[in-house]
XYZ file of C-alpha atoms in Angstrom:
560
model
C 14.346 1.358 -42.563
C 16.027 -1.937 -41.741
C 15.874 -4.702 -44.322
C 13.619 -7.691 -43.505
C 15.195 -10.574 -41.634
C 16.366 -13.404 -43.930
C 14.171 -16.383 -42.953
C 15.288 -19.810 -44.181
C 13.162 -20.898 -47.108
C 12.989 -24.455 -45.808
C 11.274 -23.179 -42.621
C 8.713 -21.534 -44.877
C 8.228 -24.854 -46.631
C 7.615 -26.690 -43.376
C 5.112 -24.059 -42.278
C 3.301 -24.329 -45.598
C 3.102 -28.103 -45.284
C 1.649 -27.663 -41.794
C -1.155 -25.615 -43.311
C 0.046 -22.142 -42.260
C -1.174 -19.833 -45.019
C 1.572 -17.501 -46.193
C 0.007 -14.647 -48.115
C 3.450 -12.985 -48.456
C 7.081 -14.114 -48.471
C 7.970 -15.274 -44.957
C 10.694 -12.670 -44.548
C 8.151 -9.902 -45.183
C 5.882 -11.240 -42.427
C 8.388 -10.149 -39.780
C 7.774 -6.553 -38.711
C 11.212 -4.876 -38.607
C 10.052 -2.796 -35.603
C 9.775 -5.952 -33.475
C 13.329 -7.115 -34.058
C 15.873 -6.888 -31.261
C 19.634 -7.275 -31.427
C 20.572 -10.925 -31.201
C 17.032 -12.216 -31.761
C 16.917 -15.213 -34.086
C 14.596 -15.616 -37.025
C 12.182 -17.968 -35.281
C 11.959 -15.749 -32.188
C 11.387 -12.695 -34.367
C 8.486 -14.492 -36.053
C 7.013 -15.404 -32.676
C 7.403 -11.885 -31.264
C 5.819 -10.425 -34.399
C 2.792 -12.667 -33.841
C 2.710 -13.617 -37.513
C 2.887 -17.380 -36.887
C 1.133 -19.201 -34.000
C 3.594 -20.533 -31.407
C 2.549 -24.216 -31.679
C 2.759 -24.125 -35.496
C 6.188 -22.543 -35.310
C 7.361 -25.219 -32.831
C 6.035 -28.010 -35.099
C 7.872 -26.548 -38.113
C 11.148 -26.111 -36.190
C 10.994 -29.682 -34.869
C 10.473 -31.008 -38.367
C 13.184 -28.765 -39.807
C 15.818 -29.913 -37.316
C 14.640 -33.523 -37.016
C 13.983 -33.288 -33.269
C 11.119 -34.677 -31.161
C 8.213 -32.275 -30.560
C 7.135 -32.817 -26.927
C 3.912 -31.639 -25.379
C 3.884 -29.126 -22.549
C 2.147 -31.604 -20.222
C 4.868 -34.250 -20.679
C 7.719 -31.804 -20.004
C 5.899 -30.201 -17.048
C 5.361 -33.639 -15.476
C 9.094 -34.409 -15.594
C 11.570 -33.393 -12.888
C 13.346 -30.088 -13.678
C 17.162 -29.877 -13.595
C 17.618 -26.236 -12.574
C 19.906 -26.498 -9.529
C 23.088 -24.477 -9.919
C 21.860 -22.801 -13.104
C 20.807 -19.210 -13.653
C 17.106 -19.138 -14.432
C 17.493 -15.718 -15.975
C 20.009 -16.976 -18.526
C 17.961 -20.107 -19.252
C 14.838 -18.030 -19.899
C 16.733 -15.702 -22.215
C 18.000 -18.738 -24.147
C 14.496 -20.288 -24.152
C 15.940 -23.538 -22.786
C 14.466 -25.688 -20.016
C 16.539 -28.632 -18.684
C 14.705 -31.632 -17.247
C 15.075 -35.372 -16.685
C 13.892 -37.774 -19.405
C 14.214 -41.542 -18.943
C 17.013 -41.077 -16.411
C 19.040 -38.747 -18.667
C 19.265 -34.976 -19.015
C 17.047 -33.445 -21.697
C 16.768 -29.847 -22.865
C 13.485 -28.421 -24.075
C 14.239 -25.610 -26.512
C 12.103 -23.215 -28.503
C 14.639 -22.548 -31.266
C 17.255 -25.268 -31.950
C 19.100 -22.934 -34.330
C 20.095 -20.535 -31.505
C 23.535 -22.143 -31.327
C 25.331 -19.535 -29.222
C 22.922 -19.574 -26.296
C 22.338 -23.329 -26.373
C 26.090 -23.973 -26.481
C 26.499 -22.053 -23.230
C 23.642 -24.032 -21.667
C 25.276 -27.343 -22.686
C 28.522 -26.159 -21.122
C 26.726 -25.241 -17.852
C 24.978 -28.614 -17.719
C 28.281 -30.460 -18.077
C 26.655 -33.217 -20.147
C 25.344 -33.539 -23.692
C 21.554 -33.297 -23.325
C 18.874 -34.796 -25.513
C 17.077 -31.968 -27.367
C 13.314 -31.698 -27.697
C 11.238 -28.824 -29.064
C 8.466 -26.906 -27.324
C 6.966 -23.495 -28.153
C 8.256 -20.146 -26.870
C 5.125 -19.677 -24.735
C 5.538 -23.140 -23.223
C 9.102 -22.343 -22.101
C 7.762 -19.367 -20.125
C 5.006 -21.493 -18.588
C 7.477 -24.214 -17.589
C 9.613 -21.754 -15.621
C 6.537 -20.217 -13.974
C 5.330 -23.651 -12.917
C 8.716 -24.792 -11.616
C 8.720 -22.449 -8.598
C 11.521 -23.594 -6.269
C 10.716 -24.516 -2.684
C 13.011 -22.227 -0.723
C 11.967 -23.271 2.764
C 15.241 -25.056 3.405
C 17.418 -22.351 1.907
C 19.021 -19.664 4.000
C 20.798 -16.810 2.256
C 23.098 -16.413 5.227
C 24.328 -20.009 4.976
C 24.667 -20.253 1.192
C 27.928 -19.512 -0.607
C 28.101 -16.309 -2.628
C 27.441 -17.885 -6.020
C 24.461 -19.859 -4.718
C 23.060 -16.743 -3.028
C 23.339 -14.814 -6.293
C 21.498 -17.589 -8.117
C 18.775 -17.456 -5.489
C 18.404 -13.699 -6.039
C 18.303 -14.255 -9.790
C 15.665 -16.947 -9.316
C 13.614 -14.628 -7.106
C 13.701 -11.918 -9.775
C 12.520 -14.424 -12.367
C 9.735 -15.664 -10.117
C 8.648 -12.164 -9.105
C 8.333 -11.132 -12.759
C 6.497 -14.296 -13.778
C 2.868 -13.976 -14.817
C 1.354 -16.077 -11.967
C 3.030 -14.055 -9.191
C 2.355 -10.717 -10.887
C -1.279 -11.754 -11.333
C -1.557 -12.887 -7.698
C -0.256 -9.583 -6.304
C -2.405 -7.553 -8.721
C -5.525 -9.509 -7.779
C -4.699 -9.067 -4.105
C -4.510 -5.276 -4.478
C -7.714 -5.210 -6.546
C -9.475 -7.236 -3.858
C -8.215 -4.796 -1.209
C -9.672 -1.867 -3.153
C -12.976 -3.694 -3.658
C -13.504 -4.315 0.078
C -12.180 -0.896 1.133
C -9.048 -2.197 2.876
C -6.417 0.267 4.050
C -3.583 -2.245 4.557
C -2.457 -5.584 3.135
C -0.490 -7.869 5.483
C 1.617 -10.590 3.814
C 2.892 -12.879 6.566
C 5.184 -15.891 6.279
C 4.343 -18.530 8.874
C 5.869 -21.875 9.737
C 3.788 -23.828 7.218
C 1.946 -21.262 5.114
C 1.767 -17.783 3.645
C -1.103 -15.864 5.217
C -2.591 -12.742 3.637
C -4.800 -10.474 5.731
C -6.603 -7.221 4.917
C -7.411 -4.409 7.340
C -11.014 -3.426 6.686
C -12.769 -0.821 8.847
C -9.777 -0.911 11.183
C -9.977 -4.686 11.770
C -7.783 -7.412 10.256
C -9.491 -10.242 8.415
C -7.849 -13.252 6.774
C -8.217 -13.034 3.005
C -6.431 -16.211 1.929
C -3.831 -18.773 2.907
C -1.290 -19.871 0.285
C 1.491 -22.504 0.193
C 4.632 -21.283 1.912
C 6.838 -21.830 -1.155
C 5.076 -18.847 -2.772
C 6.287 -16.477 -0.038
C 9.728 -15.602 -1.517
C 8.237 -14.872 -4.948
C 5.316 -12.801 -3.617
C 7.530 -10.797 -1.255
C 10.084 -10.244 -4.027
C 7.330 -8.914 -6.278
C 6.300 -6.471 -3.547
C 9.934 -5.388 -3.087
C 10.367 -4.818 -6.820
C 7.235 -2.618 -6.837
C 8.646 -0.528 -3.973
C 12.224 -0.414 -5.370
C 13.623 -2.354 -2.410
C 16.622 -4.710 -2.349
C 15.249 -8.228 -2.877
C 18.594 -9.738 -1.841
C 18.337 -8.220 1.646
C 16.222 -10.507 3.817
C 17.865 -9.940 7.212
C 17.080 -6.242 7.772
C 13.812 -4.262 7.726
C 13.204 -2.125 4.634
C 10.798 0.688 3.796
C 9.767 1.898 0.372
C 6.920 3.293 -1.637
C 5.389 2.993 -5.076
C 2.810 4.697 -7.243
C 0.603 2.117 -8.957
C -2.643 1.799 -10.872
C -4.975 -0.802 -9.382
C -7.485 -1.318 -12.132
C -8.443 2.266 -12.980
C -7.599 3.617 -9.526
C -4.296 5.379 -8.859
C -2.796 4.685 -5.448
C 0.356 5.268 -3.420
C 1.710 2.204 -1.661
C 3.790 2.466 1.501
C 5.666 -0.818 1.855
C 7.451 -2.042 4.982
C 9.192 -5.430 5.249
C 10.445 -7.173 8.374
C 12.367 -10.429 8.941
C 10.664 -12.857 11.339
C 11.343 -16.355 12.662
C 9.834 -18.136 9.657
C 10.638 -15.639 6.918
C 9.821 -12.102 5.883
C 6.533 -10.280 6.293
C 5.375 -7.188 4.456
C 2.683 -4.578 5.062
C 1.335 -2.497 2.176
C -0.581 0.639 3.150
C -2.900 1.734 0.338
C -3.401 5.472 -0.085
C -5.877 6.211 -2.846
C -5.334 9.286 -4.977
C -8.122 11.499 -6.231
C -10.249 10.489 -3.256
C -13.470 12.438 -3.063
C -13.589 15.079 -0.349
C -16.257 14.578 2.273
C -18.373 17.015 4.260
C -17.792 17.440 7.990
C -21.240 16.062 8.773
C -20.571 12.909 6.761
C -17.394 12.108 8.697
C -19.288 12.568 11.967
C -18.182 16.066 12.997
C -21.389 17.734 14.226
C -22.849 19.900 16.990
C -20.519 21.791 19.301
C -17.383 20.106 17.930
C -18.203 21.277 14.383
C -18.962 24.808 15.541
C -15.694 25.076 17.499
C -13.611 23.621 14.662
C -15.099 26.033 12.131
C -14.341 28.912 14.502
C -10.726 27.721 14.692
C -10.501 27.609 10.881
C -11.820 31.184 10.742
C -8.858 32.453 12.793
C -6.552 34.767 10.775
C -3.401 33.139 12.169
C -2.229 30.548 14.670
C -1.824 26.769 14.837
C -4.754 24.357 14.604
C -3.882 20.722 15.327
C -5.792 17.546 14.458
C -4.633 14.723 16.683
C -5.096 10.964 16.883
C -3.282 7.697 16.177
C -2.304 6.424 12.736
C -5.361 5.566 10.674
C -7.792 7.735 12.649
C -8.804 9.903 9.673
C -6.721 13.001 10.463
C -5.714 13.557 6.823
C -9.333 13.328 5.657
C -10.401 15.901 8.270
C -7.609 18.283 7.260
C -8.347 17.839 3.545
C -12.013 18.624 4.222
C -10.925 21.726 6.125
C -8.719 22.784 3.213
C -11.679 22.425 0.871
C -13.677 24.751 3.144
C -10.862 27.344 3.222
C -10.055 27.113 -0.490
C -11.136 30.293 -2.260
C -9.405 32.717 -4.679
C -8.672 35.244 -1.917
C -6.254 32.895 -0.115
C -2.984 31.299 -1.101
C -2.868 27.811 0.427
C 0.221 25.591 0.415
C 0.708 22.091 1.815
C 3.669 19.896 2.718
C 2.585 16.252 2.846
C 3.865 12.692 3.013
C 2.308 11.490 0.786
C -0.248 13.630 -1.054
C -3.498 11.710 -0.580
C -6.055 14.263 -1.771
C -5.322 16.314 -4.885
C -6.957 19.699 -4.324
C -7.343 22.114 -7.263
C -6.137 25.636 -6.558
C -3.873 24.515 -3.687
C -0.086 24.213 -4.026
C 0.832 20.765 -2.697
C 4.369 19.483 -2.132
C 5.487 15.920 -1.441
C 8.460 15.645 0.922
C 11.538 13.738 -0.277
C 13.886 12.982 2.646
C 16.379 11.316 0.292
C 17.248 14.721 -1.176
C 16.890 16.698 2.063
C 13.340 17.958 1.470
C 11.756 17.299 4.864
C 8.840 18.990 6.618
C 10.962 21.651 8.306
C 12.898 22.647 5.150
C 9.775 22.724 2.967
C 7.868 24.753 5.576
C 10.733 27.226 5.894
C 10.853 27.667 2.106
C 7.101 28.102 1.771
C 7.173 31.044 4.177
C 8.912 33.009 1.409
C 5.973 32.385 -0.962
C 3.550 34.692 0.882
C 0.974 32.035 1.856
C -2.153 32.683 3.900
C -2.724 29.084 5.000
C -0.095 26.362 5.416
C -0.907 22.716 5.970
C 1.920 20.575 7.379
C 1.215 16.853 7.117
C 2.733 16.066 10.508
C 4.817 17.754 13.179
C 7.399 15.028 13.688
C 10.209 16.863 15.430
C 11.184 19.947 17.387
C 12.474 21.795 14.301
C 9.199 21.455 12.371
C 7.149 22.414 15.440
C 9.296 25.483 16.126
C 9.135 26.693 12.505
C 5.360 26.118 12.512
C 4.973 28.155 15.708
C 7.048 30.998 14.257
C 4.926 30.909 11.081
C 1.765 31.159 13.190
C 3.172 34.185 15.036
C 4.041 35.945 11.775
C 0.475 35.951 10.461
C -0.118 32.512 8.937
C -2.806 29.960 9.725
C -0.999 26.638 10.172
C -2.922 23.360 10.079
C -1.109 20.197 11.119
C -1.412 16.800 12.823
C 0.120 15.118 15.857
C 0.064 11.538 17.082
C -1.406 11.823 20.593
C -4.254 10.191 22.492
C -6.335 13.279 23.229
C -6.647 16.976 22.475
C -4.988 18.054 25.728
C -2.117 15.589 25.181
C -1.169 17.570 22.060
C -0.029 20.452 24.262
C 2.111 18.147 26.383
C 3.554 16.567 23.240
C 4.635 19.941 21.844
C 6.341 20.751 25.143
C 8.091 17.354 25.122
C 9.358 18.136 21.615
C 11.186 21.121 23.013
C 8.810 23.932 22.004
C 8.812 26.569 24.738
C 5.521 26.776 26.708
C 5.225 30.515 26.060
C 5.510 29.832 22.311
C 2.779 27.172 22.511
C 0.484 29.504 24.458
C 1.024 32.357 22.010
C 0.582 30.368 18.782
C -1.860 27.502 19.485
C -5.512 28.275 18.726
C -7.100 24.866 19.252
C -6.933 21.099 18.903
C -9.336 18.563 17.407
C -8.909 15.026 18.746
C -10.477 12.174 16.823
C -10.870 8.412 16.430
C -12.720 6.203 13.974
C -15.328 3.702 15.141
C -17.054 1.111 13.011
C -20.553 2.052 11.900
C -23.371 -0.425 12.528
C -24.743 -2.196 9.466
C -28.122 -0.661 8.713
C -29.489 -3.981 7.440
C -28.909 -6.114 10.507
C -28.508 -3.873 13.571
C -31.049 -4.532 16.289
C -32.149 -2.679 19.470
C -30.588 -4.241 22.545
C -31.670 -3.486 26.152
C -28.295 -4.749 27.393
C -26.550 -2.038 25.380
C -28.903 0.525 26.947
C -28.000 -0.678 30.419
C -24.240 -0.704 29.720
C -24.310 2.807 28.227
C -26.257 4.377 31.064
C -24.078 2.690 33.678
C -20.934 3.997 31.964
C -22.389 7.521 31.688
C -23.242 7.522 35.391
C -19.742 6.381 36.357
C -18.052 9.051 34.206
C -20.506 11.868 34.928
C -21.762 12.110 31.338
C -25.260 13.182 30.388
C -27.118 10.935 27.949
C -30.130 11.911 25.887
C -33.187 10.285 27.520
C -34.454 9.410 24.016
C -31.258 7.517 23.122
C -31.682 3.904 22.029
C -28.708 1.591 21.730
C -28.179 -1.283 19.302
C -25.992 -4.351 18.984
C -24.156 -5.798 15.987
C -25.710 -8.946 14.526
C -24.071 -9.678 11.162
C -25.401 -10.434 7.694
C -24.176 -11.044 4.165
C -24.116 -7.296 3.384
C -21.514 -6.585 6.104
C -19.503 -9.799 5.795
C -21.197 -11.114 8.969
C -19.315 -8.598 11.116
C -22.308 -6.425 12.035
C -20.462 -3.304 10.874
C -20.160 -1.537 7.554
C -18.069 1.617 7.163
C -16.713 3.943 9.834
C -17.593 7.250 11.456
C -15.510 9.663 13.514
C -15.790 10.521 17.206
C -14.314 13.892 18.165
C -13.350 16.331 20.899
C -12.746 19.962 19.972
C -10.711 22.114 22.378
C -10.395 25.855 21.949
C -7.428 27.516 23.695
C -8.854 30.355 25.809
C -7.145 32.712 28.276
C -7.367 30.285 31.214
C -5.808 27.472 29.173
C -3.028 29.822 28.010
C -2.216 30.633 31.632
C -1.956 26.909 32.478
C 0.210 26.245 29.417
C 2.663 28.993 30.402
C 2.875 27.771 33.999
C 3.090 24.011 33.482
C 1.382 21.913 30.778
C -0.159 19.278 33.083
C -2.649 17.058 31.160
C -5.027 16.590 34.125
C -5.297 20.334 34.824
C -5.610 21.107 31.110
C -8.469 18.613 30.692
C -10.334 19.934 33.748
C -9.995 23.502 32.446
C -11.133 22.534 28.939
C -14.180 20.683 30.298
C -15.196 23.819 32.233
C -15.164 25.627 28.878
C -17.547 23.066 27.377
C -15.259 20.351 25.990
C -17.003 17.021 25.420
C -14.595 14.089 25.196
C -14.421 11.504 22.430
C -16.002 8.988 24.806
C -19.005 11.272 25.310
C -19.316 11.916 21.580
C -19.066 8.189 20.892
C -21.798 7.332 23.404
C -24.037 9.989 21.869
C -23.508 8.459 18.421
C -24.169 4.979 19.825
C -27.450 6.342 21.270
C -28.445 7.391 17.749
C -27.874 3.853 16.455
C -24.648 4.654 14.579
C -22.306 2.326 16.503
C -22.110 0.200 19.657
C -20.893 0.912 23.176
C -18.220 -1.772 22.856
C -16.896 -0.164 19.681
C -16.742 3.257 21.358
C -14.827 1.823 24.302
C -12.426 0.025 21.959
C -11.594 3.217 20.089
C -11.857 5.932 22.721
C -10.940 4.075 25.895
């Protein structure tokens, strides 16, 4: 074990005179495990926590015959940080500022001659030394956040640009910025937000949260915080904080309180500065039942029949954020039993399902959907779930897997169930291959659910719904009663609380297969599917609105 650090006996004397009780020799109060190479005696004492920071600063000031200044007095003075590396200054525990028209240097340990000598050299003048505590040095740098509104990394010389990057790193790792970003993510979890938007405007930094599919302003902060907050986000996602002219994409795995989440981070330069969007994907999310997500009646029956198929492709379709992954995960939970081997290829893994082999794609090493799917076919699976069919290669491999005896579940970004067929053809999958492998498609959207506390019956909603049904040829339940959104404290005065799905389930029968082989025309496909009993998302949404679950306006917004 290392020998204890030799602490000057006169420092011990000063501490004793200040009333610090030393129940052991001062050198023995320093835990050898806390020592780092190059750390001075005073810093080692502070890191060990054996002597309070203010007491240590008082003793060091007395020992070296230097003024002991208060934090408030130094913080009120003008900092002299231009042209200096904040990282080096923080490592040396030295904070330059102006005092009575001259340059002063607040230091935590005046005996750290090597570091302070380099600081004096960088300043170019002989400063007046004052003593503050180690904690106060950190607080001074956190408070002295630079206003970077007038700085442009493209116009600055190389050395100045590097200093700016160094300053951003210091700011991004400072306690106030770290705390701000952490609190922002915790707030997002608390209100059930799916995305955090950090937007730099002309005069302010605006932060918005997407809750129940709608953006709401969470807070507005001073613009000078934008570089530090965005740098913190970039550090979390392992992005280049020096690059502010090009878009970047990254991801991170974080704990928000006690909740584990994946963050997808995307940054973009704009006229007034960068913006960032953080998509929050919670891990260990609880699986839902089909009825709870709104899949009922004929749509539920058809979808369960599709899942009972021994082989073929079943597609869940809809835009980003429409709940496709939740529907597929619920389906996997229904299929999961010891008689089947189920494998998934996802980006990212949102639901962790026991008994199912789940793989996260990693494009950086060549593990994409197509390669992972091709490899999994050699593992004798019964059911394969592919997170998304993004390209012709993945779609073709999935179709071949369906033809060789596997049930393939996947998603597509299209507007309706019939559009999924057209999308596959546009990808380059041969129509005969689509007809032979595709078993059915479930289209879905999410609509906001009416707040149970404040919703109210509304004759105008009744009139609008029945007029729309007559125009589109839909049949409404005569007992349906429609409501409007009012707003109360429980729902944040929006009138809505939570979301529910609207669906359309299309089974591929012989007539549809014939149309697919001839020419996948969306109008003909929809007409054929409706003859077979398909009810569109608009019809399903109006039926749910008639049961008081949502409003007609919300259905039209989501389903068109």
